[in-house]
Amino acid sequence: MQTNKIKPEQIRPREKMVKIEVIPPREIKTKTGIIIPAFKRKEVFEKIEYYEAVVLELGAKVKELTKNQLTVNDVVIVNKFAGFGIPTIGDKYIKVVDHTMVIGKKLNGKNELNMKELKPRFERILVKIDNETEEKTEAGIIIPHKEKSIFDSDLVKGTVVAVSDDVNDVQKGEKIIFENSVGTPLNSEFLPLTEGEYRMILKYDVLATINN
C-alpha cells in the first residue's frame, strides 16, 4: 500500500524553495561508444555527484530572488546531496531544494550535458581543471611523469569556463586556484560531449587568480 505517499502535484514549495523532478538516467554510453546495460545504469548514476532535473514549481519568493532567471520547465543541475526527496505515488523522483542549491541551468534542455551550454547559478563558477602531465625545469627541460588525478593535490588550478550573472570579480578565460575539496565535480567518463575534468565552485572558493 502507498498510504504514506502523496501525489507530486500536492507538494507546494515554500518561499525560497524549488520543486524539481529528477531526470532518470538516459541511455548511458561511454566515450569509446560502449552502451551501459540497463541493470548497470543505477550503479553508474549513483557515482555521479549531481542530478539533472526539471523545475516543476517555484516558491513565492524565488522569482524575485533570482530576478526571473529560474522558471518552470527549466532543465537544471543540482548537487545530489542537496534538498529532500519526497515519497510520492508513481515513479517520479521529486525533490524540494533551496533555490541557491540549483547550481546550473542547461541551455540545451534535456539533451546530453554539454559544458559549453551550462550556465552557472547563484555565485558559482564553472571551471575546467588544468590536469598537467609534465613539468619543466628553469632551463626549459621537460620532465615527464605519470598522469595523476587532481585529487592527489590539496590545491587545484583551472580555467574559468563560465560564471553566473552575479559574479563580477572573475572572468571567463582566467586561471584560478582553489582547494581540491570544494565544489561539485561534473565530469564523468559517461559524458560523451565532455573533454577533460570540470568543477562547479562558489566564487568564495577562489583563492587566487594567475596572471599570464
C-alpha positions as a LaTeX table, in Angstrom:
\begin{tabular}{lrrr}
\hline
Residue & $x$ (\AA) & $y$ (\AA) & $z$ (\AA) \\
\hline
Met1 & 0.00 & 0.00 & 0.00 \\
Gln2 & 1.10 & 3.58 & $-0.62$ \\
Thr3 & $-0.86$ & 5.31 & 2.13 \\
Asn4 & 2.31 & 7.11 & 3.29 \\
Lys5 & 2.87 & 8.66 & $-0.13$ \\
Ile6 & 1.33 & 11.73 & $-1.75$ \\
Lys7 & 0.69 & 12.92 & $-5.27$ \\
Pro8 & 3.50 & 15.02 & $-6.83$ \\
Glu9 & 1.06 & 17.86 & $-7.59$ \\
Gln10 & 0.14 & 18.13 & $-3.91$ \\
Ile11 & 3.66 & 19.28 & $-2.99$ \\
Arg12 & 3.92 & 23.07 & $-2.77$ \\
Pro13 & 7.40 & 24.54 & $-2.24$ \\
Arg14 & 7.70 & 27.27 & 0.38 \\
Glu15 & 9.06 & 30.80 & $-0.23$ \\
Lys16 & 12.69 & 30.19 & $-1.25$ \\
Met17 & 12.33 & 26.56 & $-2.26$ \\
Val18 & 12.06 & 24.91 & $-5.67$ \\
Lys19 & 10.23 & 21.69 & $-6.53$ \\
Ile20 & 12.11 & 19.60 & $-9.09$ \\
Glu21 & 11.70 & 16.26 & $-10.81$ \\
Val22 & 14.95 & 14.36 & $-11.20$ \\
Ile23 & 15.50 & 13.15 & $-14.77$ \\
Pro24 & 16.19 & 9.39 & $-14.77$ \\
Pro25 & 19.43 & 8.28 & $-16.44$ \\
Arg26 & 19.11 & 8.12 & $-20.20$ \\
Glu27 & 20.90 & 5.52 & $-22.27$ \\
Ile28 & 24.44 & 5.78 & $-20.98$ \\
Lys29 & 27.28 & 5.47 & $-23.45$ \\
Thr30 & 30.99 & 5.72 & $-22.66$ \\
Lys31 & 33.34 & 7.90 & $-24.70$ \\
Thr32 & 34.50 & 4.77 & $-26.52$ \\
Gly33 & 30.93 & 4.07 & $-27.63$ \\
Ile34 & 30.12 & 1.23 & $-25.24$ \\
Ile35 & 26.46 & 1.25 & $-24.11$ \\
Ile36 & 25.97 & 0.57 & $-20.41$ \\
Pro37 & 23.33 & $-2.16$ & $-19.83$ \\
Ala38 & 20.13 & $-1.06$ & $-18.07$ \\
Phe39 & 20.86 & $-3.11$ & $-14.94$ \\
Lys40 & 24.16 & $-1.23$ & $-14.53$ \\
Arg41 & 22.79 & 2.28 & $-15.01$ \\
Lys42 & 21.65 & 2.75 & $-11.41$ \\
Glu43 & 25.15 & 1.86 & $-10.22$ \\
Val44 & 26.66 & 4.41 & $-12.60$ \\
Phe45 & 24.03 & 7.03 & $-11.69$ \\
Glu46 & 24.95 & 6.71 & $-8.01$ \\
Lys47 & 28.61 & 7.51 & $-8.75$ \\
Ile48 & 27.77 & 10.87 & $-10.33$ \\
Glu49 & 27.60 & 13.74 & $-7.83$ \\
Tyr50 & 24.83 & 15.73 & $-9.48$ \\
Tyr51 & 21.29 & 15.31 & $-10.78$ \\
Glu52 & 19.75 & 16.71 & $-13.91$ \\
Ala53 & 16.22 & 17.84 & $-13.12$ \\
Val54 & 13.21 & 19.74 & $-14.43$ \\
Val55 & 11.84 & 22.66 & $-12.43$ \\
Leu56 & 8.19 & 21.94 & $-11.61$ \\
Glu57 & 7.27 & 24.80 & $-9.29$ \\
Leu58 & 8.84 & 27.82 & $-7.61$ \\
Gly59 & 8.29 & 29.12 & $-4.09$ \\
Ala60 & 6.67 & 32.54 & $-3.76$ \\
Lys61 & 9.93 & 34.49 & $-3.43$ \\
Val62 & 12.11 & 32.59 & $-5.93$ \\
Lys63 & 11.26 & 34.73 & $-8.99$ \\
Glu64 & 12.18 & 37.88 & $-7.11$ \\
Leu65 & 15.35 & 36.40 & $-5.61$ \\
Thr66 & 16.56 & 35.02 & $-8.94$ \\
Lys67 & 15.41 & 38.02 & $-10.99$ \\
Asn68 & 13.30 & 35.68 & $-13.12$ \\
Gln69 & 16.36 & 33.72 & $-14.19$ \\
Leu70 & 14.84 & 30.50 & $-12.90$ \\
Thr71 & 11.48 & 29.45 & $-14.33$ \\
Val72 & 9.17 & 26.45 & $-14.52$ \\
Asn73 & 10.31 & 23.80 & $-17.08$ \\
Asp74 & 13.96 & 24.88 & $-16.89$ \\
Val75 & 16.36 & 21.94 & $-17.01$ \\
Val76 & 18.87 & 22.38 & $-14.22$ \\
Ile77 & 21.82 & 20.78 & $-12.43$ \\
Val78 & 21.55 & 20.11 & $-8.70$ \\
Asn79 & 24.07 & 18.61 & $-6.30$ \\
Lys80 & 22.69 & 15.16 & $-5.50$ \\
Phe81 & 23.06 & 15.72 & $-1.76$ \\
Ala82 & 21.01 & 18.94 & $-1.78$ \\
Gly83 & 17.41 & 19.14 & $-0.66$ \\
Phe84 & 14.96 & 16.46 & 0.35 \\
Gly85 & 13.45 & 13.62 & $-1.67$ \\
Ile86 & 9.72 & 13.22 & $-1.05$ \\
Pro87 & 7.98 & 9.81 & $-1.35$ \\
Thr88 & 5.27 & 10.18 & $-3.98$ \\
Ile89 & 2.77 & 7.99 & $-5.76$ \\
Gly90 & 4.14 & 6.81 & $-9.11$ \\
Asp91 & 7.67 & 6.53 & $-10.43$ \\
Lys92 & 8.65 & 10.23 & $-10.34$ \\
Tyr93 & 11.56 & 11.27 & $-8.12$ \\
Ile94 & 10.51 & 14.60 & $-6.59$ \\
Lys95 & 12.84 & 16.77 & $-4.52$ \\
Val96 & 12.44 & 20.14 & $-2.83$ \\
Val97 & 15.63 & 22.20 & $-2.70$ \\
Asp98 & 16.62 & 25.72 & $-1.73$ \\
His99 & 16.94 & 27.84 & $-4.88$ \\
Thr100 & 20.61 & 28.50 & $-4.09$ \\
Met101 & 21.30 & 24.77 & $-4.46$ \\
Val102 & 20.36 & 24.85 & $-8.14$ \\
Ile103 & 23.96 & 25.15 & $-9.28$ \\
Gly104 & 23.48 & 25.44 & $-13.04$ \\
Lys105 & 20.95 & 25.84 & $-15.82$ \\
Lys106 & 21.18 & 23.83 & $-19.03$ \\
Leu107 & 20.77 & 25.96 & $-22.13$ \\
Asn108 & 20.30 & 22.87 & $-24.32$ \\
Gly109 & 17.32 & 21.46 & $-22.43$ \\
Lys110 & 17.20 & 17.70 & $-21.97$ \\
Asn111 & 19.98 & 16.97 & $-24.45$ \\
Glu112 & 23.33 & 15.48 & $-23.39$ \\
Leu113 & 25.11 & 17.54 & $-20.74$ \\
Asn114 & 27.44 & 19.87 & $-22.62$ \\
Met115 & 29.70 & 22.12 & $-20.57$ \\
Lys116 & 29.62 & 24.78 & $-23.31$ \\
Glu117 & 25.87 & 25.12 & $-22.79$ \\
Leu118 & 25.75 & 25.14 & $-18.99$ \\
Lys119 & 25.08 & 28.43 & $-17.19$ \\
Pro120 & 26.29 & 28.58 & $-13.56$ \\
Arg121 & 23.82 & 29.89 & $-10.98$ \\
Phe122 & 23.98 & 31.83 & $-7.72$ \\
Glu123 & 27.57 & 32.98 & $-7.20$ \\
Arg124 & 29.07 & 29.97 & $-8.95$ \\
Ile125 & 31.88 & 29.43 & $-11.42$ \\
Leu126 & 32.31 & 26.58 & $-13.90$ \\
Val127 & 35.98 & 25.60 & $-14.09$ \\
Lys128 & 37.88 & 23.26 & $-16.38$ \\
Ile129 & 40.69 & 21.61 & $-14.44$ \\
Asp130 & 44.23 & 22.02 & $-15.74$ \\
Asn131 & 45.43 & 18.44 & $-15.43$ \\
Glu132 & 49.08 & 18.87 & $-16.34$ \\
Thr133 & 51.06 & 15.74 & $-17.11$ \\
Glu134 & 54.58 & 17.15 & $-17.41$ \\
Glu135 & 56.89 & 19.55 & $-15.61$ \\
Lys136 & 59.57 & 21.87 & $-16.97$ \\
Thr137 & 62.79 & 22.94 & $-15.27$ \\
Glu138 & 64.05 & 26.55 & $-15.24$ \\
Ala139 & 66.38 & 25.61 & $-18.09$ \\
Gly140 & 63.39 & 24.51 & $-20.17$ \\
Ile141 & 63.97 & 20.77 & $-19.86$ \\
Ile142 & 60.70 & 18.83 & $-19.84$ \\
Ile143 & 60.44 & 16.19 & $-17.12$ \\
Pro144 & 57.67 & 13.73 & $-17.99$ \\
His145 & 55.80 & 11.99 & $-15.22$ \\
Lys146 & 52.83 & 9.72 & $-14.87$ \\
Glu147 & 49.48 & 11.38 & $-15.30$ \\
Lys148 & 47.97 & 11.93 & $-11.90$ \\
Ser149 & 44.49 & 12.84 & $-10.78$ \\
Ile150 & 43.72 & 16.31 & $-9.48$ \\
Phe151 & 42.64 & 14.55 & $-6.30$ \\
Asp152 & 46.32 & 13.85 & $-5.47$ \\
Ser153 & 46.80 & 17.53 & $-4.61$ \\
Asp154 & 45.38 & 19.88 & $-1.96$ \\
Leu155 & 45.12 & 22.76 & $-4.45$ \\
Val156 & 43.71 & 22.76 & $-7.96$ \\
Lys157 & 44.45 & 25.05 & $-10.90$ \\
Gly158 & 41.82 & 25.59 & $-13.57$ \\
Thr159 & 40.44 & 27.81 & $-16.31$ \\
Val160 & 37.13 & 29.64 & $-15.89$ \\
Val161 & 34.62 & 28.42 & $-18.49$ \\
Ala162 & 31.55 & 30.38 & $-17.36$ \\
Val163 & 30.28 & 32.42 & $-14.42$ \\
Ser164 & 26.85 & 33.25 & $-13.02$ \\
Asp165 & 25.47 & 36.74 & $-13.59$ \\
Asp166 & 26.23 & 37.80 & $-10.01$ \\
Val167 & 29.98 & 37.04 & $-10.30$ \\
Asn168 & 31.95 & 40.10 & $-11.42$ \\
Asp169 & 35.43 & 39.64 & $-9.95$ \\
Val170 & 36.36 & 36.59 & $-12.05$ \\
Gln171 & 36.00 & 36.37 & $-15.81$ \\
Lys172 & 35.79 & 33.67 & $-18.45$ \\
Gly173 & 39.26 & 32.52 & $-19.52$ \\
Glu174 & 41.03 & 33.45 & $-16.27$ \\
Lys175 & 43.27 & 30.94 & $-14.50$ \\
Ile176 & 42.35 & 30.38 & $-10.86$ \\
Ile177 & 43.46 & 28.33 & $-7.85$ \\
Phe178 & 41.11 & 26.70 & $-5.34$ \\
Glu179 & 41.09 & 23.91 & $-2.77$ \\
Asn180 & 40.56 & 20.41 & $-4.09$ \\
Ser181 & 37.88 & 19.65 & $-1.50$ \\
Val182 & 35.34 & 22.23 & $-2.75$ \\
Gly183 & 32.72 & 22.23 & $-5.47$ \\
Thr184 & 30.73 & 19.65 & $-7.39$ \\
Pro185 & 32.54 & 17.51 & $-9.99$ \\
Leu186 & 30.52 & 17.49 & $-13.21$ \\
Asn187 & 32.76 & 15.33 & $-15.34$ \\
Ser188 & 32.39 & 11.62 & $-15.87$ \\
Glu189 & 33.64 & 9.02 & $-18.29$ \\
Phe190 & 29.96 & 8.66 & $-19.21$ \\
Leu191 & 29.60 & 12.15 & $-20.70$ \\
Pro192 & 30.49 & 11.83 & $-24.41$ \\
Leu193 & 30.36 & 15.61 & $-25.01$ \\
Thr194 & 32.76 & 16.38 & $-22.16$ \\
Glu195 & 36.51 & 16.53 & $-22.70$ \\
Gly196 & 38.52 & 16.95 & $-19.51$ \\
Glu197 & 37.56 & 17.46 & $-15.88$ \\
Tyr198 & 35.13 & 20.14 & $-14.74$ \\
Arg199 & 34.05 & 21.52 & $-11.36$ \\
Met200 & 31.26 & 23.88 & $-10.31$ \\
Ile201 & 32.52 & 26.01 & $-7.39$ \\
Leu202 & 31.35 & 29.06 & $-5.43$ \\
Lys203 & 33.06 & 32.39 & $-6.09$ \\
Tyr204 & 34.21 & 32.38 & $-2.46$ \\
Asp205 & 36.22 & 29.21 & $-3.15$ \\
Val206 & 38.65 & 31.06 & $-5.43$ \\
Leu207 & 41.91 & 31.57 & $-3.52$ \\
Ala208 & 43.80 & 33.47 & $-6.25$ \\
Thr209 & 43.96 & 34.26 & $-9.92$ \\
Ile210 & 47.05 & 33.60 & $-12.06$ \\
Asn211 & 48.44 & 36.29 & $-14.33$ \\
Asn212 & 49.63 & 35.30 & $-17.79$ \\
\hline
\end{tabular}
